[in-house]
mmCIF file with all atom_site columns, C-alpha atoms and ligand atoms in Angstrom:
data_model
loop_
_atom_site.group_PDB
_atom_site.id
_atom_site.type_symbol
_atom_site.label_atom_id
_atom_site.label_alt_id
_atom_site.label_comp_id
_atom_site.label_asym_id
_atom_site.label_entity_id
_atom_site.label_seq_id
_atom_site.pdbx_PDB_ins_code
_atom_site.Cartn_x
_atom_site.Cartn_y
_atom_site.Cartn_z
_atom_site.occupancy
_atom_site.B_iso_or_equiv
_atom_site.pdbx_formal_charge
_atom_site.auth_seq_id
_atom_site.auth_comp_id
_atom_site.auth_asym_id
_atom_site.auth_atom_id
_atom_site.pdbx_PDB_model_num
ATOM   1   C CA  . MET A 1 1   ? -16.051 -13.367 6.515   1.00 0.00 ? 9   MET A CA  1
ATOM   2   C CA  . GLU A 1 2   ? -19.367 -11.380 6.080   1.00 0.00 ? 10  GLU A CA  1
ATOM   3   C CA  . PRO A 1 3   ? -18.885 -8.617  9.383   1.00 0.00 ? 11  PRO A CA  1
ATOM   4   C CA  . ALA A 1 4   ? -15.042 -8.553  8.238   1.00 0.00 ? 12  ALA A CA  1
ATOM   5   C CA  . LEU A 1 5   ? -16.183 -7.559  4.313   1.00 0.00 ? 13  LEU A CA  1
ATOM   6   C CA  . GLY A 1 6   ? -16.117 -3.856  3.909   1.00 0.00 ? 14  GLY A CA  1
ATOM   7   C CA  . SER A 1 7   ? -14.454 -2.989  6.910   1.00 0.00 ? 15  SER A CA  1
ATOM   8   C CA  . ALA A 1 8   ? -11.271 -4.677  7.548   1.00 0.00 ? 16  ALA A CA  1
ATOM   9   C CA  . PHE A 1 9   ? -11.568 -6.490  4.392   1.00 0.00 ? 17  PHE A CA  1
ATOM   10  C CA  . GLY A 1 10  ? -12.081 -3.374  1.870   1.00 0.00 ? 18  GLY A CA  1
ATOM   11  C CA  . VAL A 1 11  ? -10.393 -1.658  -0.960  1.00 0.00 ? 19  VAL A CA  1
ATOM   12  C CA  . ASP A 1 12  ? -7.530  0.747   -0.050  1.00 0.00 ? 20  ASP A CA  1
ATOM   13  C CA  . ARG A 1 13  ? -8.103  3.173   -2.903  1.00 0.00 ? 21  ARG A CA  1
ATOM   14  C CA  . GLN A 1 14  ? -4.842  5.062   -2.195  1.00 0.00 ? 22  GLN A CA  1
ATOM   15  C CA  . LEU A 1 15  ? -2.774  1.838   -3.157  1.00 0.00 ? 23  LEU A CA  1
ATOM   16  C CA  . ILE A 1 16  ? -4.404  1.943   -6.148  1.00 0.00 ? 24  ILE A CA  1
ATOM   17  C CA  . CYS A 1 17  ? -3.829  5.564   -6.622  1.00 0.00 ? 25  CYS A CA  1
ATOM   18  C CA  . ASP A 1 18  ? -0.200  4.469   -5.861  1.00 0.00 ? 26  ASP A CA  1
ATOM   19  C CA  . GLY A 1 19  ? 0.123   2.041   -8.341  1.00 0.00 ? 27  GLY A CA  1
ATOM   20  C CA  . THR A 1 20  ? 1.004   -0.717  -6.164  1.00 0.00 ? 28  THR A CA  1
ATOM   21  C CA  . TYR A 1 21  ? -2.043  -2.974  -6.316  1.00 0.00 ? 29  TYR A CA  1
ATOM   22  C CA  . PHE A 1 22  ? -2.165  -5.871  -8.391  1.00 0.00 ? 30  PHE A CA  1
ATOM   23  C CA  . VAL A 1 23  ? -4.915  -8.639  -9.424  1.00 0.00 ? 31  VAL A CA  1
ATOM   24  C CA  . VAL A 1 24  ? -4.386  -11.331 -11.507 1.00 0.00 ? 32  VAL A CA  1
ATOM   25  C CA  . GLU A 1 25  ? -7.508  -12.033 -14.270 1.00 0.00 ? 33  GLU A CA  1
ATOM   26  C CA  . ARG A 1 26  ? -8.052  -15.097 -15.751 1.00 0.00 ? 34  ARG A CA  1
ATOM   27  C CA  . GLU A 1 27  ? -10.200 -14.015 -18.636 1.00 0.00 ? 35  GLU A CA  1
ATOM   28  C CA  . VAL A 1 28  ? -12.509 -11.716 -17.501 1.00 0.00 ? 36  VAL A CA  1
ATOM   29  C CA  . GLN A 1 29  ? -12.882 -12.681 -13.828 1.00 0.00 ? 37  GLN A CA  1
ATOM   30  C CA  . ILE A 1 30  ? -10.356 -11.432 -11.038 1.00 0.00 ? 38  ILE A CA  1
ATOM   31  C CA  . ILE A 1 31  ? -9.151  -14.363 -9.297  1.00 0.00 ? 39  ILE A CA  1
ATOM   32  C CA  . GLY A 1 32  ? -6.159  -13.025 -6.889  1.00 0.00 ? 40  GLY A CA  1
ATOM   33  C CA  . CYS A 1 33  ? -5.508  -9.596  -5.719  1.00 0.00 ? 41  CYS A CA  1
ATOM   34  C CA  . GLY A 1 34  ? -2.960  -7.785  -3.390  1.00 0.00 ? 42  GLY A CA  1
ATOM   35  C CA  . GLY A 1 35  ? -0.250  -5.293  -3.115  1.00 0.00 ? 43  GLY A CA  1
ATOM   36  C CA  . TRP A 1 36  ? 2.102   -3.529  -1.284  1.00 0.00 ? 44  TRP A CA  1
ATOM   37  C CA  . SER A 1 37  ? 2.119   0.100   0.365   1.00 0.00 ? 45  SER A CA  1
ATOM   38  C CA  . LYS A 1 38  ? 5.000   2.582   1.054   1.00 0.00 ? 46  LYS A CA  1
ATOM   39  C CA  . ARG A 1 39  ? 2.423   4.476   3.485   1.00 0.00 ? 47  ARG A CA  1
ATOM   40  C CA  . LYS A 1 40  ? 2.003   3.957   7.499   1.00 0.00 ? 48  LYS A CA  1
ATOM   41  C CA  . THR A 1 41  ? -1.506  1.762   7.291   1.00 0.00 ? 49  THR A CA  1
ATOM   42  C CA  . LEU A 1 42  ? -1.067  -2.226  8.069   1.00 0.00 ? 50  LEU A CA  1
ATOM   43  C CA  . PHE A 1 43  ? -4.490  -3.116  7.050   1.00 0.00 ? 51  PHE A CA  1
ATOM   44  C CA  . GLY A 1 44  ? -7.944  -2.197  5.902   1.00 0.00 ? 52  GLY A CA  1
ATOM   45  C CA  . GLY A 1 45  ? -10.239 -0.845  3.304   1.00 0.00 ? 53  GLY A CA  1
ATOM   46  C CA  . ASP A 1 46  ? -11.036 3.081   3.066   1.00 0.00 ? 54  ASP A CA  1
ATOM   47  C CA  . ALA A 1 47  ? -13.823 2.321   5.854   1.00 0.00 ? 55  ALA A CA  1
ATOM   48  C CA  . ILE A 1 48  ? -11.849 2.271   8.764   1.00 0.00 ? 56  ILE A CA  1
ATOM   49  C CA  . LYS A 1 49  ? -9.391  4.955   7.558   1.00 0.00 ? 57  LYS A CA  1
ATOM   50  C CA  . THR A 1 50  ? -8.602  8.138   9.631   1.00 0.00 ? 58  THR A CA  1
ATOM   51  C CA  . GLY A 1 51  ? -6.760  10.887  8.584   1.00 0.00 ? 59  GLY A CA  1
ATOM   52  C CA  . MET A 1 52  ? -3.729  11.241  6.162   1.00 0.00 ? 60  MET A CA  1
ATOM   53  C CA  . ASP A 1 53  ? -2.035  8.206   5.512   1.00 0.00 ? 61  ASP A CA  1
ATOM   54  C CA  . MET A 1 54  ? 1.552   9.367   5.667   1.00 0.00 ? 62  MET A CA  1
ATOM   55  C CA  . GLU A 1 55  ? 4.961   7.831   3.525   1.00 0.00 ? 63  GLU A CA  1
ATOM   56  C CA  . LEU A 1 56  ? 7.453   6.094   5.037   1.00 0.00 ? 64  LEU A CA  1
ATOM   57  C CA  . ASP A 1 57  ? 11.351  6.522   4.916   1.00 0.00 ? 65  ASP A CA  1
ATOM   58  C CA  . PRO A 1 58  ? 12.800  3.465   3.323   1.00 0.00 ? 66  PRO A CA  1
ATOM   59  C CA  . LYS A 1 59  ? 15.992  4.084   5.089   1.00 0.00 ? 67  LYS A CA  1
ATOM   60  C CA  . ARG A 1 60  ? 13.871  4.171   8.597   1.00 0.00 ? 68  ARG A CA  1
ATOM   61  C CA  . ASP A 1 61  ? 10.306  1.911   7.793   1.00 0.00 ? 69  ASP A CA  1
ATOM   62  C CA  . SER A 1 62  ? 9.360   -1.193  6.538   1.00 0.00 ? 70  SER A CA  1
ATOM   63  C CA  . ALA A 1 63  ? 7.040   -1.149  3.487   1.00 0.00 ? 71  ALA A CA  1
ATOM   64  C CA  . ARG A 1 64  ? 3.586   -2.686  3.818   1.00 0.00 ? 72  ARG A CA  1
ATOM   65  C CA  . ILE A 1 65  ? 2.215   -6.193  2.040   1.00 0.00 ? 73  ILE A CA  1
ATOM   66  C CA  . ARG A 1 66  ? -1.230  -5.334  1.832   1.00 0.00 ? 74  ARG A CA  1
ATOM   67  C CA  . ALA A 1 67  ? -4.812  -7.216  1.254   1.00 0.00 ? 75  ALA A CA  1
ATOM   68  C CA  . CYS A 1 68  ? -3.766  -10.273 -0.542  1.00 0.00 ? 76  CYS A CA  1
ATOM   69  C CA  . PHE A 1 69  ? -6.784  -12.496 -1.542  1.00 0.00 ? 77  PHE A CA  1
ATOM   70  C CA  . VAL A 1 70  ? -6.883  -15.425 -3.882  1.00 0.00 ? 78  VAL A CA  1
ATOM   71  C CA  . HIS A 1 71  ? -10.833 -17.027 -5.145  1.00 0.00 ? 79  HIS A CA  1
ATOM   72  C CA  . PRO A 1 72  ? -11.229 -20.306 -3.528  1.00 0.00 ? 80  PRO A CA  1
ATOM   73  C CA  . ALA A 1 73  ? -11.430 -22.336 -6.627  1.00 0.00 ? 81  ALA A CA  1
ATOM   74  C CA  . TRP A 1 74  ? -7.655  -21.036 -7.478  1.00 0.00 ? 82  TRP A CA  1
ATOM   75  C CA  . ALA A 1 75  ? -6.225  -21.970 -3.952  1.00 0.00 ? 83  ALA A CA  1
ATOM   76  C CA  . ARG A 1 76  ? -3.132  -23.598 -3.623  1.00 0.00 ? 84  ARG A CA  1
ATOM   77  C CA  . CYS A 1 77  ? -2.078  -22.971 -7.472  1.00 0.00 ? 85  CYS A CA  1
ATOM   78  C CA  . GLY A 1 78  ? 0.537   -20.200 -6.625  1.00 0.00 ? 86  GLY A CA  1
ATOM   79  C CA  . ILE A 1 79  ? -1.214  -17.015 -7.228  1.00 0.00 ? 87  ILE A CA  1
ATOM   80  C CA  . ALA A 1 80  ? -0.529  -15.343 -4.050  1.00 0.00 ? 88  ALA A CA  1
ATOM   81  C CA  . LEU A 1 81  ? 2.788   -16.223 -3.619  1.00 0.00 ? 89  LEU A CA  1
ATOM   82  C CA  . SER A 1 82  ? 3.359   -14.769 -7.594  1.00 0.00 ? 90  SER A CA  1
ATOM   83  C CA  . ILE A 1 83  ? 1.638   -11.285 -6.516  1.00 0.00 ? 91  ILE A CA  1
ATOM   84  C CA  . LEU A 1 84  ? 3.935   -11.668 -3.357  1.00 0.00 ? 92  LEU A CA  1
ATOM   85  C CA  . GLU A 1 85  ? 7.354   -11.940 -5.188  1.00 0.00 ? 93  GLU A CA  1
ATOM   86  C CA  . ARG A 1 86  ? 6.178   -9.213  -7.402  1.00 0.00 ? 94  ARG A CA  1
ATOM   87  C CA  . CYS A 1 87  ? 5.498   -7.179  -4.485  1.00 0.00 ? 95  CYS A CA  1
ATOM   88  C CA  . GLU A 1 88  ? 8.935   -8.092  -2.551  1.00 0.00 ? 96  GLU A CA  1
ATOM   89  C CA  . LYS A 1 89  ? 10.510  -7.082  -5.910  1.00 0.00 ? 97  LYS A CA  1
ATOM   90  C CA  . ALA A 1 90  ? 9.096   -3.708  -6.101  1.00 0.00 ? 98  ALA A CA  1
ATOM   91  C CA  . ILE A 1 91  ? 9.549   -2.721  -1.918  1.00 0.00 ? 99  ILE A CA  1
ATOM   92  C CA  . ARG A 1 92  ? 13.244  -3.493  -2.588  1.00 0.00 ? 100 ARG A CA  1
ATOM   93  C CA  . LEU A 1 93  ? 13.598  -1.044  -5.917  1.00 0.00 ? 101 LEU A CA  1
ATOM   94  C CA  . ALA A 1 94  ? 11.803  1.656   -3.504  1.00 0.00 ? 102 ALA A CA  1
ATOM   95  C CA  . GLY A 1 95  ? 14.766  0.946   -1.333  1.00 0.00 ? 103 GLY A CA  1
ATOM   96  C CA  . PHE A 1 96  ? 12.953  -0.996  1.804   1.00 0.00 ? 104 PHE A CA  1
ATOM   97  C CA  . ARG A 1 97  ? 15.149  -3.232  3.932   1.00 0.00 ? 105 ARG A CA  1
ATOM   98  C CA  . ASP A 1 98  ? 12.431  -4.629  5.898   1.00 0.00 ? 106 ASP A CA  1
ATOM   99  C CA  . VAL A 1 99  ? 8.587   -5.764  4.924   1.00 0.00 ? 107 VAL A CA  1
ATOM   100 C CA  . GLU A 1 100 ? 5.371   -5.536  7.802   1.00 0.00 ? 108 GLU A CA  1
ATOM   101 C CA  . LEU A 1 101 ? 2.485   -6.959  7.688   1.00 0.00 ? 109 LEU A CA  1
ATOM   102 C CA  . VAL A 1 102 ? -1.065  -8.218  9.782   1.00 0.00 ? 110 VAL A CA  1
ATOM   103 C CA  . ALA A 1 103 ? -2.309  -11.438 8.761   1.00 0.00 ? 111 ALA A CA  1
ATOM   104 C CA  . THR A 1 104 ? -5.597  -12.866 9.124   1.00 0.00 ? 112 THR A CA  1
ATOM   105 C CA  . LEU A 1 105 ? -4.476  -16.685 10.148  1.00 0.00 ? 113 LEU A CA  1
ATOM   106 C CA  . THR A 1 106 ? -5.220  -18.391 7.101   1.00 0.00 ? 114 THR A CA  1
ATOM   107 C CA  . GLY A 1 107 ? -2.408  -15.688 5.662   1.00 0.00 ? 115 GLY A CA  1
ATOM   108 C CA  . GLU A 1 108 ? -0.306  -16.917 8.509   1.00 0.00 ? 116 GLU A CA  1
ATOM   109 C CA  . LEU A 1 109 ? 0.700   -20.156 7.365   1.00 0.00 ? 117 LEU A CA  1
ATOM   110 C CA  . PHE A 1 110 ? 0.887   -18.423 3.379   1.00 0.00 ? 118 PHE A CA  1
ATOM   111 C CA  . TYR A 1 111 ? 3.603   -15.878 4.922   1.00 0.00 ? 119 TYR A CA  1
ATOM   112 C CA  . GLU A 1 112 ? 4.963   -18.233 7.050   1.00 0.00 ? 120 GLU A CA  1
ATOM   113 C CA  . ALA A 1 113 ? 5.931   -20.231 3.817   1.00 0.00 ? 121 ALA A CA  1
ATOM   114 C CA  . SER A 1 114 ? 7.743   -17.180 2.376   1.00 0.00 ? 122 SER A CA  1
ATOM   115 C CA  . CYS A 1 115 ? 9.791   -16.721 5.386   1.00 0.00 ? 123 CYS A CA  1
ATOM   116 C CA  . TYR A 1 116 ? 7.772   -14.702 7.487   1.00 0.00 ? 124 TYR A CA  1
ATOM   117 C CA  . SER A 1 117 ? 8.159   -14.256 10.935  1.00 0.00 ? 125 SER A CA  1
ATOM   118 C CA  . GLN A 1 118 ? 5.057   -13.650 13.453  1.00 0.00 ? 126 GLN A CA  1
ATOM   119 C CA  . GLY A 1 119 ? 5.190   -11.192 15.781  1.00 0.00 ? 127 GLY A CA  1
ATOM   120 C CA  . VAL A 1 120 ? 1.872   -9.844  17.930  1.00 0.00 ? 128 VAL A CA  1
ATOM   121 C CA  . ARG A 1 121 ? -0.741  -11.491 17.861  1.00 0.00 ? 129 ARG A CA  1
ATOM   122 C CA  . PHE A 1 122 ? -4.325  -9.140  18.460  1.00 0.00 ? 130 PHE A CA  1
ATOM   123 C CA  . GLU A 1 123 ? -8.036  -8.871  17.717  1.00 0.00 ? 131 GLU A CA  1
ATOM   124 C CA  . ILE A 1 124 ? -10.342 -6.024  15.962  1.00 0.00 ? 132 ILE A CA  1
ATOM   125 C CA  . PRO A 1 125 ? -13.785 -6.047  16.924  1.00 0.00 ? 133 PRO A CA  1
ATOM   126 C CA  . LEU A 1 126 ? -16.170 -6.269  14.131  1.00 0.00 ? 134 LEU A CA  1
ATOM   127 C CA  . ALA A 1 127 ? -20.000 -5.650  13.993  1.00 0.00 ? 135 ALA A CA  1
ATOM   128 C CA  . ASN A 1 128 ? -22.112 -7.879  15.321  1.00 0.00 ? 136 ASN A CA  1
ATOM   129 C CA  . GLY A 1 129 ? -20.252 -8.611  18.029  1.00 0.00 ? 137 GLY A CA  1
ATOM   130 C CA  . LEU A 1 130 ? -17.650 -10.508 16.187  1.00 0.00 ? 138 LEU A CA  1
ATOM   131 C CA  . SER A 1 131 ? -13.694 -10.300 16.318  1.00 0.00 ? 139 SER A CA  1
ATOM   132 C CA  . LEU A 1 132 ? -10.989 -11.176 13.891  1.00 0.00 ? 140 LEU A CA  1
ATOM   133 C CA  . PRO A 1 133 ? -7.914  -12.105 14.999  1.00 0.00 ? 141 PRO A CA  1
ATOM   134 C CA  . LEU A 1 134 ? -4.770  -10.800 13.458  1.00 0.00 ? 142 LEU A CA  1
ATOM   135 C CA  . VAL A 1 135 ? -1.065  -11.174 13.419  1.00 0.00 ? 143 VAL A CA  1
ATOM   136 C CA  . ARG A 1 136 ? 1.884   -8.850  12.913  1.00 0.00 ? 144 ARG A CA  1
ATOM   137 C CA  . MET A 1 137 ? 4.435   -10.564 10.432  1.00 0.00 ? 145 MET A CA  1
ATOM   138 C CA  . VAL A 1 138 ? 7.667   -9.288  9.585   1.00 0.00 ? 146 VAL A CA  1
ATOM   139 C CA  . LYS A 1 139 ? 10.510  -10.233 7.345   1.00 0.00 ? 147 LYS A CA  1
ATOM   140 C CA  . GLN A 1 140 ? 14.068  -8.471  6.211   1.00 0.00 ? 148 GLN A CA  1
ATOM   141 C CA  . LEU A 1 141 ? 14.393  -8.792  2.317   1.00 0.00 ? 149 LEU A CA  1
HETATM 142 C C1  . COA B 2 .   ? -3.618  -16.822 2.184   1.00 0.00 ? 223 COA B C1  1
HETATM 143 C C2  . COA B 2 .   ? -4.188  -16.935 0.636   1.00 0.00 ? 223 COA B C2  1
HETATM 144 C C3  . COA B 2 .   ? -4.088  -15.646 0.047   1.00 0.00 ? 223 COA B C3  1
HETATM 145 C C4  . COA B 2 .   ? -2.974  -17.838 -0.030  1.00 0.00 ? 223 COA B C4  1
HETATM 146 O O1  . COA B 2 .   ? -2.824  -17.425 -1.264  1.00 0.00 ? 223 COA B O1  1
HETATM 147 P P1  . COA B 2 .   ? -3.123  -19.140 -2.368  1.00 0.00 ? 223 COA B P1  1
HETATM 148 O O2  . COA B 2 .   ? -2.681  -18.626 -3.744  1.00 0.00 ? 223 COA B O2  1
HETATM 149 O O3  . COA B 2 .   ? -3.721  -20.110 -2.186  1.00 0.00 ? 223 COA B O3  1
HETATM 150 O O4  . COA B 2 .   ? -1.071  -19.510 -1.879  1.00 0.00 ? 223 COA B O4  1
HETATM 151 P P2  . COA B 2 .   ? -0.134  -20.312 -2.743  1.00 0.00 ? 223 COA B P2  1
HETATM 152 O O5  . COA B 2 .   ? -0.903  -20.941 -3.953  1.00 0.00 ? 223 COA B O5  1
HETATM 153 O O6  . COA B 2 .   ? 0.635   -18.958 -3.313  1.00 0.00 ? 223 COA B O6  1
HETATM 154 O O7  . COA B 2 .   ? 0.683   -20.583 -1.834  1.00 0.00 ? 223 COA B O7  1
HETATM 155 C C5  . COA B 2 .   ? 2.281   -20.786 -1.809  1.00 0.00 ? 223 COA B C5  1
HETATM 156 C C6  . COA B 2 .   ? 2.507   -21.472 0.048   1.00 0.00 ? 223 COA B C6  1
HETATM 157 O O8  . COA B 2 .   ? 1.939   -20.921 0.625   1.00 0.00 ? 223 COA B O8  1
HETATM 158 C C7  . COA B 2 .   ? 1.660   -21.771 1.695   1.00 0.00 ? 223 COA B C7  1
HETATM 159 N N1  . COA B 2 .   ? 0.322   -21.793 2.220   1.00 0.00 ? 223 COA B N1  1
HETATM 160 C C8  . COA B 2 .   ? -1.079  -21.168 1.093   1.00 0.00 ? 223 COA B C8  1
HETATM 161 N N2  . COA B 2 .   ? -1.850  -21.362 1.889   1.00 0.00 ? 223 COA B N2  1
HETATM 162 C C9  . COA B 2 .   ? -1.761  -22.254 2.735   1.00 0.00 ? 223 COA B C9  1
HETATM 163 C C10 . COA B 2 .   ? -2.437  -23.295 3.403   1.00 0.00 ? 223 COA B C10 1
HETATM 164 N N3  . COA B 2 .   ? -4.009  -22.481 3.620   1.00 0.00 ? 223 COA B N3  1
HETATM 165 N N4  . COA B 2 .   ? -1.922  -23.866 4.667   1.00 0.00 ? 223 COA B N4  1
HETATM 166 C C11 . COA B 2 .   ? -0.741  -24.039 4.641   1.00 0.00 ? 223 COA B C11 1
HETATM 167 N N5  . COA B 2 .   ? -0.087  -23.422 3.786   1.00 0.00 ? 223 COA B N5  1
HETATM 168 C C12 . COA B 2 .   ? -0.472  -22.475 2.741   1.00 0.00 ? 223 COA B C12 1
HETATM 169 C C13 . COA B 2 .   ? 2.370   -23.260 1.328   1.00 0.00 ? 223 COA B C13 1
HETATM 170 O O9  . COA B 2 .   ? 3.620   -23.370 1.531   1.00 0.00 ? 223 COA B O9  1
HETATM 171 C C14 . COA B 2 .   ? 2.124   -22.570 -0.240  1.00 0.00 ? 223 COA B C14 1
HETATM 172 O O10 . COA B 2 .   ? 2.713   -23.772 -0.977  1.00 0.00 ? 223 COA B O10 1
HETATM 173 P P3  . COA B 2 .   ? 2.261   -25.032 -1.750  1.00 0.00 ? 223 COA B P3  1
HETATM 174 O O11 . COA B 2 .   ? 0.870   -25.232 -2.003  1.00 0.00 ? 223 COA B O11 1
HETATM 175 O O12 . COA B 2 .   ? 3.120   -25.584 -2.984  1.00 0.00 ? 223 COA B O12 1
HETATM 176 O O13 . COA B 2 .   ? 2.696   -26.045 -0.766  1.00 0.00 ? 223 COA B O13 1
HETATM 177 C C15 . COA B 2 .   ? -5.203  -17.216 0.670   1.00 0.00 ? 223 COA B C15 1
HETATM 178 O O14 . COA B 2 .   ? -5.455  -18.538 1.076   1.00 0.00 ? 223 COA B O14 1
HETATM 179 C C16 . COA B 2 .   ? -6.502  -16.359 0.583   1.00 0.00 ? 223 COA B C16 1
HETATM 180 O O15 . COA B 2 .   ? -7.153  -15.550 -0.215  1.00 0.00 ? 223 COA B O15 1
HETATM 181 N N6  . COA B 2 .   ? -7.159  -16.679 2.083   1.00 0.00 ? 223 COA B N6  1
HETATM 182 C C17 . COA B 2 .   ? -8.315  -15.823 2.527   1.00 0.00 ? 223 COA B C17 1
HETATM 183 C C18 . COA B 2 .   ? -7.574  -14.013 2.876   1.00 0.00 ? 223 COA B C18 1
HETATM 184 C C19 . COA B 2 .   ? -6.629  -14.338 3.607   1.00 0.00 ? 223 COA B C19 1
HETATM 185 O O16 . COA B 2 .   ? -6.222  -14.811 4.576   1.00 0.00 ? 223 COA B O16 1
HETATM 186 N N7  . COA B 2 .   ? -5.400  -12.943 3.047   1.00 0.00 ? 223 COA B N7  1
HETATM 187 C C20 . COA B 2 .   ? -4.316  -12.882 3.908   1.00 0.00 ? 223 COA B C20 1
HETATM 188 C C21 . COA B 2 .   ? -4.901  -11.797 4.514   1.00 0.00 ? 223 COA B C21 1
HETATM 189 S S1  . COA B 2 .   ? -3.461  -11.375 5.261   1.00 0.00 ? 223 COA B S1  1
#
């Protein structure tokens, strides 16, 4: 997790600017976050983005689910599911029919439970010679 933080796992400020990124708060603490995107980037924070993040065409392209994380103390309480359902509702309203995402191996089981199917598996290199296994997943709304 440590070498992935800040690069693969980082804030994509474009999602905040677009108003498509959500947090779940308990008193003053953020215990979960996640969002959706109408732009091309599939994963990663500001640190690994390059160039313009073009807007997608809802008639032709799949919307993205992006960066869903829940504090371990609040795991399996339905927090990520509530974020995902909120995102899927907004994606439908924006006119998209398909959704696509890149999941970590822990995320894979969560998305499978919400009817996302597995696609291509790949790895991205991280600092200090490690790599992060990821899987592309898709769903028709
Ligand atoms: C993946 C993650 C976001 C799930 O968050 P969560 O709030 O615990 O998930 P939910 O409670 O909403 O789970 C909903 C359903 O998904 C499935 N699910 C979630 N986590 C699972 C796991 N670790 N193993 C198997 N199924 C799982 C279950 O069916 C669960 O329903 P149930 O608890 O009634 O059985 C969280 O574990 C996390 O932050 N992981 C690390 C970061 C990460 O990998 N994020 C994904 C990036 S793409």
